[in-house]
Amino acid sequence: AYKLLRIAGGKDNIYVTLSPKAEWDICAGVGLVLDSGKSFIRFDKKDNIFNQEDLQVFKGFIAGNKKDIENFVSIFSFVEEML
């Protein structure tokens, strides 16, 4: 949640992880990122709905403002296939 808080607060521009995360580790950070007007995109293409039967985000995610995410994706083309 700390890294997502840094995105929400404008301290960092983008956060990308390909590692699985448990929803309880990220749900507060996701709320802060979205409330700050930034984006949170799961690579598994599932909606950001928490407290579901499957508590894992297996394929990772990307968070940041839309322009930074677009720039990142243009540089690292493998990410575009995930979105």
mmCIF file of C-alpha atoms in Angstrom:
data_model
loop_
_atom_site.group_PDB
_atom_site.id
_atom_site.type_symbol
_atom_site.label_atom_id
_atom_site.label_comp_id
_atom_site.label_asym_id
_atom_site.label_seq_id
_atom_site.Cartn_x
_atom_site.Cartn_y
_atom_site.Cartn_z
ATOM 1 C CA ALA A 1 0.000 0.000 0.000
ATOM 2 C CA TYR A 2 2.950 2.336 0.655
ATOM 3 C CA LYS A 3 4.028 2.408 -2.997
ATOM 4 C CA LEU A 4 0.448 3.101 -4.079
ATOM 5 C CA LEU A 5 0.230 5.883 -1.477
ATOM 6 C CA ARG A 6 3.302 7.483 -3.071
ATOM 7 C CA ILE A 7 1.517 7.384 -6.447
ATOM 8 C CA ALA A 8 -1.652 8.908 -4.974
ATOM 9 C CA GLY A 9 0.347 11.641 -3.234
ATOM 10 C CA GLY A 10 2.324 12.532 -6.356
ATOM 11 C CA LYS A 11 5.704 11.453 -4.949
ATOM 12 C CA ASP A 12 6.170 8.844 -7.695
ATOM 13 C CA ASN A 13 4.830 8.810 -11.247
ATOM 14 C CA ILE A 14 4.254 5.136 -11.867
ATOM 15 C CA TYR A 15 4.292 1.802 -10.064
ATOM 16 C CA VAL A 16 4.432 -1.490 -11.922
ATOM 17 C CA THR A 17 4.576 -4.972 -10.486
ATOM 18 C CA LEU A 18 4.318 -8.359 -12.101
ATOM 19 C CA SER A 19 4.309 -10.130 -8.739
ATOM 20 C CA PRO A 20 1.129 -11.568 -7.244
ATOM 21 C CA LYS A 21 -0.391 -9.494 -4.448
ATOM 22 C CA ALA A 22 -3.070 -10.248 -1.878
ATOM 23 C CA GLU A 23 -5.998 -7.867 -2.103
ATOM 24 C CA TRP A 24 -5.688 -6.847 1.553
ATOM 25 C CA ASP A 25 -2.174 -5.576 0.768
ATOM 26 C CA ILE A 26 -3.363 -3.209 -1.950
ATOM 27 C CA CYS A 27 -7.059 -2.354 -1.485
ATOM 28 C CA ALA A 28 -6.501 0.817 0.585
ATOM 29 C CA GLY A 29 -3.798 1.998 -1.797
ATOM 30 C CA VAL A 30 -6.032 1.361 -4.799
ATOM 31 C CA GLY A 31 -8.749 3.525 -3.232
ATOM 32 C CA LEU A 32 -6.270 6.353 -2.650
ATOM 33 C CA VAL A 33 -4.879 6.119 -6.193
ATOM 34 C CA LEU A 34 -8.345 6.198 -7.759
ATOM 35 C CA ASP A 35 -9.537 9.000 -5.446
ATOM 36 C CA SER A 36 -6.515 11.081 -6.485
ATOM 37 C CA GLY A 37 -7.676 10.844 -10.118
ATOM 38 C CA LYS A 38 -4.982 8.410 -11.189
ATOM 39 C CA SER A 39 -5.340 4.971 -12.739
ATOM 40 C CA PHE A 40 -4.959 1.458 -11.370
ATOM 41 C CA ILE A 41 -5.032 -1.286 -14.009
ATOM 42 C CA ARG A 42 -4.826 -4.983 -13.233
ATOM 43 C CA PHE A 43 -2.986 -7.086 -15.806
ATOM 44 C CA ASP A 44 -5.553 -9.861 -15.376
ATOM 45 C CA LYS A 45 -8.148 -7.387 -16.735
ATOM 46 C CA LYS A 46 -10.472 -7.932 -13.767
ATOM 47 C CA ASP A 47 -12.417 -5.104 -12.164
ATOM 48 C CA ASN A 48 -11.149 -3.535 -8.956
ATOM 49 C CA ILE A 49 -13.711 -5.223 -6.738
ATOM 50 C CA PHE A 50 -12.414 -6.473 -3.421
ATOM 51 C CA ASN A 51 -13.537 -9.042 -0.855
ATOM 52 C CA GLN A 52 -14.238 -11.626 -3.524
ATOM 53 C CA GLU A 53 -13.784 -15.403 -3.406
ATOM 54 C CA ASP A 54 -10.347 -15.138 -5.051
ATOM 55 C CA LEU A 55 -8.267 -12.810 -2.874
ATOM 56 C CA GLN A 56 -5.197 -12.685 -5.119
ATOM 57 C CA VAL A 57 -4.156 -10.334 -7.898
ATOM 58 C CA PHE A 58 -1.979 -12.874 -9.682
ATOM 59 C CA LYS A 59 -0.666 -11.062 -12.749
ATOM 60 C CA GLY A 60 0.281 -7.743 -11.178
ATOM 61 C CA PHE A 61 -0.806 -4.222 -12.052
ATOM 62 C CA ILE A 62 0.225 -0.745 -13.097
ATOM 63 C CA ALA A 63 -0.696 2.472 -11.286
ATOM 64 C CA GLY A 64 -0.087 6.124 -12.078
ATOM 65 C CA ASN A 65 -1.489 8.934 -14.134
ATOM 66 C CA LYS A 66 -2.822 7.976 -17.540
ATOM 67 C CA LYS A 67 -0.108 9.782 -19.535
ATOM 68 C CA ASP A 68 2.729 8.119 -17.604
ATOM 69 C CA ILE A 69 1.099 4.715 -18.071
ATOM 70 C CA GLU A 70 0.770 5.353 -21.820
ATOM 71 C CA ASN A 71 4.443 6.412 -22.006
ATOM 72 C CA PHE A 72 5.540 3.331 -20.080
ATOM 73 C CA VAL A 73 3.502 1.041 -22.320
ATOM 74 C CA SER A 74 4.961 2.661 -25.457
ATOM 75 C CA ILE A 75 8.496 1.928 -24.217
ATOM 76 C CA PHE A 76 7.831 -1.547 -22.844
ATOM 77 C CA SER A 77 5.626 -3.085 -25.510
ATOM 78 C CA PHE A 78 5.206 -6.383 -23.629
ATOM 79 C CA VAL A 79 2.971 -4.548 -21.136
ATOM 80 C CA GLU A 80 0.541 -3.504 -23.858
ATOM 81 C CA GLU A 81 -0.290 -7.161 -24.468
ATOM 82 C CA MET A 82 -1.284 -7.440 -20.812
ATOM 83 C CA LEU A 83 -3.619 -4.430 -20.770
#
